[in-house]
mmCIF file of C-alpha atoms and ligand atoms in Angstrom:
data_model
loop_
_atom_site.group_PDB
_atom_site.id
_atom_site.type_symbol
_atom_site.label_atom_id
_atom_site.label_comp_id
_atom_site.label_asym_id
_atom_site.label_seq_id
_atom_site.Cartn_x
_atom_site.Cartn_y
_atom_site.Cartn_z
ATOM 1 C CA MET A 193 184.969 115.050 16.514
ATOM 2 C CA ASN A 194 187.357 114.656 19.429
ATOM 3 C CA LEU A 195 187.339 110.900 19.511
ATOM 4 C CA PHE A 196 190.265 110.227 21.795
ATOM 5 C CA TYR A 197 191.334 111.676 25.121
ATOM 6 C CA LYS A 198 194.657 111.251 26.844
ATOM 7 C CA LEU A 199 194.339 109.249 30.046
ATOM 8 C CA LYS A 200 197.176 108.341 32.352
ATOM 9 C CA ALA A 201 197.880 104.670 33.030
ATOM 10 C CA VAL A 202 198.085 104.705 36.824
ATOM 11 C CA LYS A 203 198.236 100.991 37.523
ATOM 12 C CA ILE A 204 199.686 98.159 35.481
ATOM 13 C CA GLN A 205 199.491 94.843 37.253
ATOM 14 C CA LYS A 206 200.053 91.285 36.198
ATOM 15 C CA GLU A 207 196.762 89.443 36.314
ATOM 16 C CA ALA A 208 196.804 85.649 36.443
ATOM 17 C CA CYS A 209 199.466 84.171 34.189
ATOM 18 C CA ASP A 210 198.690 85.619 30.776
ATOM 19 C CA ALA A 211 197.008 88.954 31.339
ATOM 20 C CA VAL A 212 197.684 92.417 32.626
ATOM 21 C CA ASN A 213 195.298 94.709 34.474
ATOM 22 C CA VAL A 214 195.542 98.332 33.323
ATOM 23 C CA ALA A 215 193.872 101.193 35.180
ATOM 24 C CA VAL A 216 193.533 104.608 33.580
ATOM 25 C CA GLU A 217 192.791 107.676 35.625
ATOM 26 C CA ILE A 218 189.779 109.834 34.756
ATOM 27 C CA PRO A 219 190.567 113.471 35.562
ATOM 28 C CA THR A 220 187.768 115.595 37.027
ATOM 29 C CA GLU A 221 187.206 117.541 33.812
ATOM 30 C CA LEU A 222 186.564 114.296 31.877
ATOM 31 C CA LYS A 223 184.310 112.635 34.459
ATOM 32 C CA ASP A 224 181.150 113.356 32.461
ATOM 33 C CA LYS A 225 182.659 112.190 29.171
ATOM 34 C CA PHE A 226 183.843 108.946 30.742
ATOM 35 C CA ARG A 227 180.686 108.191 32.717
ATOM 36 C CA PHE A 228 179.934 104.585 31.846
ATOM 37 C CA LYS A 229 177.378 101.835 32.093
ATOM 38 C CA GLN A 230 178.181 98.338 33.313
ATOM 39 C CA GLY A 231 179.408 96.091 30.496
ATOM 40 C CA GLN A 232 180.780 98.897 28.303
ATOM 41 C CA TYR A 233 184.243 99.010 26.773
ATOM 42 C CA LEU A 234 187.035 101.457 25.975
ATOM 43 C CA ASN A 235 188.677 101.893 22.599
ATOM 44 C CA PHE A 236 192.414 102.510 22.702
ATOM 45 C CA ARG A 237 194.472 104.025 19.896
ATOM 46 C CA ILE A 238 198.141 103.134 20.003
ATOM 47 C CA MET A 239 200.905 103.995 17.560
ATOM 48 C CA ILE A 240 203.189 101.011 17.025
ATOM 49 C CA ASN A 241 206.131 101.385 14.619
ATOM 50 C CA GLY A 242 204.418 104.350 13.006
ATOM 51 C CA ASN A 243 201.143 102.500 12.443
ATOM 52 C CA GLU A 244 197.908 103.292 14.188
ATOM 53 C CA GLU A 245 196.329 100.337 15.972
ATOM 54 C CA ARG A 246 192.929 100.361 17.659
ATOM 55 C CA ARG A 247 191.624 97.855 20.151
ATOM 56 C CA SER A 248 188.602 97.629 22.432
ATOM 57 C CA TYR A 249 188.803 96.285 25.973
ATOM 58 C CA SER A 250 185.875 95.850 28.319
ATOM 59 C CA ILE A 251 185.710 97.807 31.549
ATOM 60 C CA CYS A 252 185.843 95.606 34.649
ATOM 61 C CA ASN A 253 184.526 98.223 37.070
ATOM 62 C CA ALA A 254 180.887 98.621 38.007
ATOM 63 C CA PRO A 255 179.526 102.182 38.002
ATOM 64 C CA SER A 256 178.393 101.833 41.637
ATOM 65 C CA GLU A 257 182.011 101.370 42.705
ATOM 66 C CA LYS A 258 182.510 105.072 41.889
ATOM 67 C CA SER A 259 186.194 104.718 41.157
ATOM 68 C CA ASP A 260 188.398 107.468 39.709
ATOM 69 C CA HIS A 261 189.972 104.773 37.553
ATOM 70 C CA LEU A 262 188.630 102.590 34.797
ATOM 71 C CA GLU A 263 190.217 99.173 34.586
ATOM 72 C CA VAL A 264 190.571 96.786 31.692
ATOM 73 C CA VAL A 265 192.229 93.395 31.452
ATOM 74 C CA VAL A 266 194.443 92.756 28.444
ATOM 75 C CA LYS A 267 195.155 89.130 27.705
ATOM 76 C CA ARG A 268 198.477 88.380 26.009
ATOM 77 C CA LEU A 269 197.917 87.088 22.495
ATOM 78 C CA GLU A 270 200.570 85.250 20.545
ATOM 79 C CA GLY A 271 201.837 87.792 17.998
ATOM 80 C CA GLY A 272 199.261 90.385 19.104
ATOM 81 C CA LYS A 273 200.785 93.829 18.503
ATOM 82 C CA VAL A 274 198.652 95.758 20.953
ATOM 83 C CA SER A 275 198.558 93.139 23.683
ATOM 84 C CA THR A 276 202.357 92.844 23.452
ATOM 85 C CA TYR A 277 202.591 96.613 23.800
ATOM 86 C CA PHE A 278 200.434 96.557 26.936
ATOM 87 C CA HIS A 279 202.412 93.687 28.395
ATOM 88 C CA GLN A 280 205.950 94.732 27.555
ATOM 89 C CA HIS A 281 206.150 98.466 26.866
ATOM 90 C CA LEU A 282 203.413 100.325 28.668
ATOM 91 C CA HIS A 283 204.735 102.040 31.771
ATOM 92 C CA GLN A 284 203.040 103.633 34.724
ATOM 93 C CA GLY A 285 202.332 107.321 34.158
ATOM 94 C CA GLU A 286 202.218 106.959 30.366
ATOM 95 C CA CYS A 287 199.274 108.628 28.638
ATOM 96 C CA LEU A 288 197.061 106.429 26.513
ATOM 97 C CA GLU A 289 194.629 107.658 23.882
ATOM 98 C CA VAL A 290 191.181 106.446 24.850
ATOM 99 C CA MET A 291 187.668 106.967 23.489
ATOM 100 C CA PRO A 292 184.786 107.476 25.941
ATOM 101 C CA PRO A 293 182.964 104.277 26.956
ATOM 102 C CA MET A 294 180.664 102.605 24.456
ATOM 103 C CA GLY A 295 178.582 99.473 24.162
ATOM 104 C CA ASN A 296 175.155 98.027 24.827
ATOM 105 C CA PHE A 297 175.917 94.998 26.949
ATOM 106 C CA ASN A 298 173.780 95.951 29.902
ATOM 107 C CA THR A 299 170.305 95.977 31.343
ATOM 108 C CA ILE A 300 168.458 98.287 33.709
ATOM 109 C CA TYR A 301 168.519 97.533 37.420
ATOM 110 C CA HIS A 302 166.061 98.598 40.064
ATOM 111 C CA PRO A 303 166.383 98.325 43.870
ATOM 112 C CA THR A 304 162.975 96.639 44.239
ATOM 113 C CA ASN A 305 163.822 93.809 41.824
ATOM 114 C CA THR A 306 164.195 90.269 43.100
ATOM 115 C CA LYS A 307 165.938 88.623 40.183
ATOM 116 C CA THR A 308 168.513 86.012 39.357
ATOM 117 C CA TYR A 309 171.427 86.941 37.127
ATOM 118 C CA VAL A 310 173.598 84.305 35.509
ATOM 119 C CA GLY A 311 177.030 85.177 34.142
ATOM 120 C CA LEU A 312 178.507 82.798 31.568
ATOM 121 C CA ALA A 313 182.075 83.908 30.977
ATOM 122 C CA ALA A 314 185.102 82.289 29.392
ATOM 123 C CA GLY A 315 188.665 83.642 29.483
ATOM 124 C CA SER A 316 188.857 87.401 29.149
ATOM 125 C CA GLY A 317 185.101 87.432 28.578
ATOM 126 C CA LEU A 318 184.981 87.810 32.348
ATOM 127 C CA SER A 319 185.426 91.611 32.319
ATOM 128 C CA PRO A 320 182.055 92.808 30.968
ATOM 129 C CA VAL A 321 180.182 89.972 32.702
ATOM 130 C CA LEU A 322 181.783 90.838 36.040
ATOM 131 C CA SER A 323 180.921 94.502 35.589
ATOM 132 C CA ASN A 324 177.270 93.594 35.049
ATOM 133 C CA ILE A 325 177.050 91.087 37.881
ATOM 134 C CA LYS A 326 178.608 93.524 40.356
ATOM 135 C CA GLU A 327 176.281 96.335 39.328
ATOM 136 C CA ALA A 328 173.255 94.054 39.646
ATOM 137 C CA LEU A 329 174.231 93.091 43.176
ATOM 138 C CA TYR A 330 175.063 96.647 44.231
ATOM 139 C CA GLN A 331 171.849 98.073 42.844
ATOM 140 C CA GLU A 332 169.441 95.281 43.700
ATOM 141 C CA PRO A 333 169.789 94.133 47.322
ATOM 142 C CA HIS A 334 167.189 91.371 46.842
ATOM 143 C CA SER A 335 168.701 89.888 43.690
ATOM 144 C CA LYS A 336 171.272 87.145 43.448
ATOM 145 C CA ALA A 337 173.823 86.057 40.896
ATOM 146 C CA TYR A 338 175.628 82.961 39.674
ATOM 147 C CA LEU A 339 178.847 83.402 37.772
ATOM 148 C CA PHE A 340 179.994 80.391 35.750
ATOM 149 C CA TYR A 341 183.532 81.175 34.702
ATOM 150 C CA SER A 342 185.637 78.864 32.580
ATOM 151 C CA ASN A 343 189.313 79.017 31.848
ATOM 152 C CA ARG A 344 192.193 76.642 31.235
ATOM 153 C CA SER A 345 193.107 76.135 34.882
ATOM 154 C CA MET A 346 193.081 77.960 38.175
ATOM 155 C CA GLU A 347 196.269 79.870 37.370
ATOM 156 C CA TYR A 348 194.554 81.465 34.368
ATOM 157 C CA ILE A 349 191.557 82.682 36.359
ATOM 158 C CA LEU A 350 191.351 86.455 36.119
ATOM 159 C CA LYS A 351 190.400 88.637 39.077
ATOM 160 C CA LYS A 352 190.499 85.676 41.462
ATOM 161 C CA LYS A 353 191.184 87.807 44.518
ATOM 162 C CA GLU A 354 188.371 90.195 43.677
ATOM 163 C CA LEU A 355 185.972 87.323 42.994
ATOM 164 C CA ASP A 356 186.806 85.827 46.392
ATOM 165 C CA GLN A 357 186.202 89.171 48.073
ATOM 166 C CA LEU A 358 182.930 89.666 46.248
ATOM 167 C CA GLU A 359 181.680 86.249 47.346
ATOM 168 C CA VAL A 360 182.346 87.247 50.932
ATOM 169 C CA TYR A 361 180.915 90.749 50.540
ATOM 170 C CA PHE A 362 177.714 89.550 48.881
ATOM 171 C CA LYS A 363 177.510 86.492 51.157
ATOM 172 C CA GLU A 364 174.443 84.487 50.151
ATOM 173 C CA ARG A 365 173.822 86.455 46.969
ATOM 174 C CA LEU A 366 176.788 85.583 44.769
ATOM 175 C CA LYS A 367 178.063 82.161 43.822
ATOM 176 C CA VAL A 368 181.119 81.848 41.592
ATOM 177 C CA ILE A 369 181.513 78.489 39.888
ATOM 178 C CA TYR A 370 184.857 77.822 38.199
ATOM 179 C CA MET A 371 185.256 75.422 35.317
ATOM 180 C CA PHE A 372 188.537 74.257 33.875
ATOM 181 C CA SER A 373 189.272 72.923 30.425
ATOM 182 C CA ARG A 374 192.770 71.655 31.276
ATOM 183 C CA GLN A 375 192.690 70.892 34.951
ATOM 184 C CA ARG A 376 191.217 67.854 36.612
ATOM 185 C CA HIS A 377 188.523 68.375 39.182
ATOM 186 C CA GLU A 378 187.229 65.839 41.674
ATOM 187 C CA ASP A 379 183.757 66.563 40.315
ATOM 188 C CA PRO A 380 183.796 66.171 36.485
ATOM 189 C CA ILE A 381 180.905 68.570 36.076
ATOM 190 C CA PHE A 382 183.434 71.353 36.629
ATOM 191 C CA GLU A 383 185.779 70.106 33.917
ATOM 192 C CA GLY A 384 185.448 71.375 30.357
ATOM 193 C CA ARG A 385 184.198 74.511 28.708
ATOM 194 C CA ILE A 386 180.843 76.213 28.878
ATOM 195 C CA SER A 387 178.708 74.484 26.286
ATOM 196 C CA VAL A 388 175.090 73.576 25.751
ATOM 197 C CA GLU A 389 175.684 70.046 27.116
ATOM 198 C CA LYS A 390 177.521 71.424 30.137
ATOM 199 C CA LEU A 391 174.754 73.910 30.852
ATOM 200 C CA GLU A 392 172.193 71.107 30.805
ATOM 201 C CA GLN A 393 174.157 69.416 33.594
ATOM 202 C CA LEU A 394 174.793 72.628 35.518
ATOM 203 C CA PHE A 395 171.165 73.665 35.453
ATOM 204 C CA LYS A 396 170.267 70.299 36.989
ATOM 205 C CA ARG A 397 172.920 70.751 39.684
ATOM 206 C CA TYR A 398 171.911 74.356 40.417
ATOM 207 C CA SER A 399 168.211 73.688 40.098
ATOM 208 C CA GLU A 400 167.356 76.743 42.206
ATOM 209 C CA ILE A 401 168.138 78.899 39.154
ATOM 210 C CA GLY A 402 164.767 79.553 37.565
ATOM 211 C CA ILE A 403 166.102 79.081 34.048
ATOM 212 C CA SER A 404 163.483 80.965 32.076
ATOM 213 C CA ASP A 405 163.164 83.795 34.610
ATOM 214 C CA ALA A 406 166.894 84.503 34.946
ATOM 215 C CA THR A 407 168.818 87.147 33.032
ATOM 216 C CA TYR A 408 172.010 85.963 31.334
ATOM 217 C CA PHE A 409 175.245 87.765 30.532
ATOM 218 C CA ILE A 410 177.361 85.803 28.070
ATOM 219 C CA CYS A 411 180.880 86.613 26.887
ATOM 220 C CA GLY A 412 183.700 84.427 25.616
ATOM 221 C CA PRO A 413 184.580 82.738 22.311
ATOM 222 C CA SER A 414 182.121 83.791 19.619
ATOM 223 C CA ASP A 415 180.851 80.327 18.825
ATOM 224 C CA MET A 416 180.161 79.653 22.494
ATOM 225 C CA ILE A 417 178.123 82.853 22.699
ATOM 226 C CA LYS A 418 176.121 81.972 19.631
ATOM 227 C CA LEU A 419 175.368 78.380 20.636
ATOM 228 C CA VAL A 420 174.571 79.147 24.259
ATOM 229 C CA SER A 421 172.375 82.156 23.391
ATOM 230 C CA ASN A 422 170.403 80.118 20.880
ATOM 231 C CA TYR A 423 170.025 77.263 23.343
ATOM 232 C CA LEU A 424 168.680 79.557 26.063
ATOM 233 C CA LYS A 425 166.292 81.345 23.744
ATOM 234 C CA ASN A 426 165.099 78.430 21.633
ATOM 235 C CA GLU A 427 165.263 75.405 23.897
ATOM 236 C CA LYS A 428 164.892 76.913 27.338
ATOM 237 C CA LYS A 429 162.420 79.563 26.190
ATOM 238 C CA VAL A 430 164.240 82.397 27.906
ATOM 239 C CA PRO A 431 162.866 85.667 26.477
ATOM 240 C CA ALA A 432 165.425 87.266 24.154
ATOM 241 C CA ILE A 433 165.497 90.419 26.266
ATOM 242 C CA GLN A 434 166.978 88.344 29.128
ATOM 243 C CA VAL A 435 169.817 86.892 27.054
ATOM 244 C CA LEU A 436 172.538 89.492 26.687
ATOM 245 C CA SER A 437 175.770 88.762 24.891
ATOM 246 C CA GLU A 438 178.979 90.581 24.041
ATOM 247 C CA TYR A 439 181.121 89.504 21.115
ATOM 248 C CA PHE A 440 184.847 90.253 20.877
ATOM 249 C CA LEU A 441 185.059 88.640 17.419
ATOM 250 C CA PRO A 442 182.439 87.460 14.927
ATOM 251 C CA PRO A 443 181.576 83.721 15.132
ATOM 252 C CA ASP A 444 184.034 81.649 13.066
ATOM 253 C CA ALA A 445 181.588 80.806 10.313
ATOM 254 C CA GLU A 446 180.938 84.496 9.778
ATOM 255 C CA ASN A 447 184.485 85.699 10.244
ATOM 256 C CA THR A 448 185.306 85.704 6.585
ATOM 257 C CA GLU A 449 186.630 88.240 4.144
ATOM 258 C CA THR A 450 184.652 86.825 1.269
ATOM 259 C CA MET A 451 181.508 88.515 0.070
ATOM 260 C CA SER A 452 178.305 86.980 1.413
ATOM 261 C CA GLU A 453 175.603 85.716 -0.929
ATOM 262 C CA ALA A 454 173.265 88.386 0.405
ATOM 263 C CA PHE A 455 175.785 91.108 -0.446
ATOM 264 C CA LYS A 456 176.321 89.694 -3.926
ATOM 265 C CA ALA A 457 172.568 89.843 -4.466
ATOM 266 C CA ILE A 458 172.068 93.553 -3.744
ATOM 267 C CA ALA A 459 171.362 95.866 -6.662
ATOM 268 C CA ASN A 460 174.128 97.894 -8.246
ATOM 269 C CA VAL A 461 173.355 101.436 -7.090
ATOM 270 C CA GLU A 462 175.289 104.693 -7.410
ATOM 271 C CA SER A 463 174.688 106.643 -4.258
ATOM 272 C CA MET A 464 175.376 110.109 -2.948
ATOM 273 C CA VAL A 465 176.244 109.505 0.685
ATOM 274 C CA THR A 466 176.146 112.319 3.216
ATOM 275 C CA LEU A 467 177.536 111.887 6.708
ATOM 276 C CA ILE A 468 176.778 114.216 9.597
ATOM 277 C CA ILE A 469 179.734 114.370 11.940
ATOM 278 C CA ASP A 470 179.909 116.966 14.699
ATOM 279 C CA ASP A 471 177.185 119.004 13.003
ATOM 280 C CA ASP A 472 179.187 119.192 9.761
ATOM 281 C CA GLU A 473 178.067 117.477 6.581
ATOM 282 C CA TYR A 474 180.426 115.557 4.303
ATOM 283 C CA SER A 475 179.377 113.950 1.017
ATOM 284 C CA PHE A 476 180.878 111.426 -1.380
ATOM 285 C CA HIS A 477 179.767 109.115 -4.174
ATOM 286 C CA LEU A 478 179.785 105.401 -3.431
ATOM 287 C CA ASN A 479 178.675 102.381 -5.411
ATOM 288 C CA SER A 480 176.682 99.828 -3.409
ATOM 289 C CA LYS A 481 179.032 97.006 -4.490
ATOM 290 C CA LYS A 482 182.230 98.759 -3.422
ATOM 291 C CA GLU A 483 183.802 99.348 -0.041
ATOM 292 C CA SER A 484 181.823 99.929 3.143
ATOM 293 C CA ILE A 485 180.676 103.403 4.069
ATOM 294 C CA LEU A 486 183.217 103.497 6.890
ATOM 295 C CA ASP A 487 186.111 102.494 4.617
ATOM 296 C CA LYS A 488 185.124 105.110 2.078
ATOM 297 C CA ALA A 489 184.845 107.763 4.794
ATOM 298 C CA LEU A 490 188.321 106.844 6.046
ATOM 299 C CA GLN A 491 189.717 107.083 2.497
ATOM 300 C CA GLU A 492 188.188 110.566 2.374
ATOM 301 C CA LYS A 493 189.978 111.281 5.674
ATOM 302 C CA LEU A 494 186.748 112.046 7.519
ATOM 303 C CA PRO A 495 186.824 111.964 11.335
ATOM 304 C CA VAL A 496 184.622 108.881 11.713
ATOM 305 C CA PRO A 497 184.816 106.669 14.803
ATOM 306 C CA PHE A 498 185.745 103.003 14.445
ATOM 307 C CA ALA A 499 187.620 100.187 16.161
ATOM 308 C CA CYS A 500 187.013 96.545 15.182
ATOM 309 C CA LYS A 501 185.736 97.003 11.598
ATOM 310 C CA GLY A 502 184.092 93.605 12.064
ATOM 311 C CA GLY A 503 180.565 94.463 13.218
ATOM 312 C CA VAL A 504 181.182 93.577 16.864
ATOM 313 C CA CYS A 505 182.058 96.745 18.763
ATOM 314 C CA CYS A 506 179.470 99.305 17.555
ATOM 315 C CA THR A 507 181.976 102.185 17.693
ATOM 316 C CA CYS A 508 181.071 103.087 14.084
ATOM 317 C CA LYS A 509 177.354 103.352 14.863
ATOM 318 C CA ALA A 510 175.293 105.958 13.001
ATOM 319 C CA GLN A 511 171.597 106.561 12.412
ATOM 320 C CA ILE A 512 169.922 106.617 9.027
ATOM 321 C CA MET A 513 168.283 109.987 8.349
ATOM 322 C CA GLU A 514 167.406 109.283 4.713
ATOM 323 C CA GLY A 515 167.732 106.310 2.367
ATOM 324 C CA GLU A 516 168.574 102.664 3.001
ATOM 325 C CA VAL A 517 171.608 100.442 3.451
ATOM 326 C CA PHE A 518 172.560 96.793 3.283
ATOM 327 C CA MET A 519 174.240 95.785 6.560
ATOM 328 C CA GLU A 520 176.472 92.740 6.170
ATOM 329 C CA LYS A 521 177.025 91.738 9.823
ATOM 330 C CA ASN A 522 175.736 92.900 13.160
ATOM 331 C CA PHE A 523 176.914 91.480 16.451
ATOM 332 C CA ALA A 524 176.523 94.723 18.372
ATOM 333 C CA LEU A 525 173.216 96.497 17.775
ATOM 334 C CA THR A 526 170.027 95.352 19.453
ATOM 335 C CA GLU A 527 166.949 94.585 17.383
ATOM 336 C CA GLU A 528 165.345 97.694 18.787
ATOM 337 C CA GLU A 529 168.275 99.849 17.663
ATOM 338 C CA VAL A 530 168.105 98.392 14.172
ATOM 339 C CA GLN A 531 164.400 99.187 14.050
ATOM 340 C CA ARG A 532 165.192 102.758 15.056
ATOM 341 C CA GLY A 533 167.518 103.060 12.066
ATOM 342 C CA TYR A 534 170.884 102.540 13.704
ATOM 343 C CA VAL A 535 173.535 100.861 11.587
ATOM 344 C CA LEU A 536 177.157 99.783 11.827
ATOM 345 C CA THR A 537 178.839 101.802 9.117
ATOM 346 C CA CYS A 538 181.775 99.389 8.855
ATOM 347 C CA GLN A 539 179.246 96.835 7.590
ATOM 348 C CA CYS A 540 177.050 99.084 5.463
ATOM 349 C CA HIS A 541 176.645 99.682 1.761
ATOM 350 C CA PRO A 542 174.184 102.195 0.331
ATOM 351 C CA THR A 543 171.204 100.723 -1.536
ATOM 352 C CA THR A 544 169.453 103.964 -2.454
ATOM 353 C CA ASN A 545 170.607 106.864 -4.650
ATOM 354 C CA VAL A 546 170.593 109.182 -1.686
ATOM 355 C CA LEU A 547 171.738 108.223 1.774
ATOM 356 C CA MET A 548 172.234 110.373 4.844
ATOM 357 C CA LEU A 549 173.708 109.035 8.069
ATOM 358 C CA ASN A 550 174.135 110.852 11.342
ATOM 359 C CA TYR A 551 177.062 110.001 13.631
ATOM 360 C CA ASP A 552 176.024 112.634 16.214
ATOM 361 C CA ILE A 553 173.684 110.385 18.140
HETATM 362 S S1 FES B 638 184.024 99.435 13.906
HETATM 363 FE FE1 FES B 638 183.345 97.912 15.297
HETATM 364 S S2 FES B 638 181.312 97.510 14.635
HETATM 365 FE FE2 FES B 638 182.063 98.884 13.145
#
């Protein structure tokens, strides 16, 4: 399985005060492999001091922009190995190892639609939300969009120039509303983070948004995503299909190394696990209470795809062909995918004596 391809970093640009914009070039022969949908992300593999590090970054482009480059924004994290590499060591012309685009954070657009899209983005959560909002506006000339974007202050706002240009280009159809957590605003409604309480106020102010008819794209801190998604679905009765979210990390309460009660409760089963990878079959024994299927496959040095190992990116996705699993966390697969037998192998443990999973999907 050729998971990674070498792509040249053709543009490295400082973006706001704590981020860098990196564009990788897609050569003609890889155009098909790197065809992407709005809201998808790229996995990067970087060797740092002899250790392999993998990180996912969302694509900021929209497919309709038809660029030869794919751009991601990398925010500098205190002590972050990969973000420090991107900020301090990456140089123009360097080849990066990148997996083809992945991810489900998107919906289908149609030129006859007359819809309202609402982006709720915080910090670097802007990238996949922006990609979706742009694609909606390019593909649906009768639709409009509101982008609520929160950050510390104006100097931290990512893609400000592009957002300004988009507001002009899409004239009456795009409204970008900035919110600041550490900058005063003459109108207090624009101070603070995106929260349930804040949305209550904003929906009153922007009453033209038909709350239950709109489609929402939410990305930012995990707890914000969880609370806001639940609020829209449960209190505002927005159909679940119209509330799309993208996690970068699991919500705090679920970001734990300790075994969940549900995992403790599964039966102790010895399983023969078979994985189909690039049309080849690999088998190993695994006890249901031991490591995840992905971890075991990596110990066996099998060429399985992965990135976050936390149930958020869906890089390790496979489909069950036979048997059953217990899946600890899932912040990436849709309900429909789960019903069709897709699983996140980094979160899975076999619960039947025989299990067969297919990565070639
Ligand atoms: S590796 Fe990211 S969800 Fe499994």
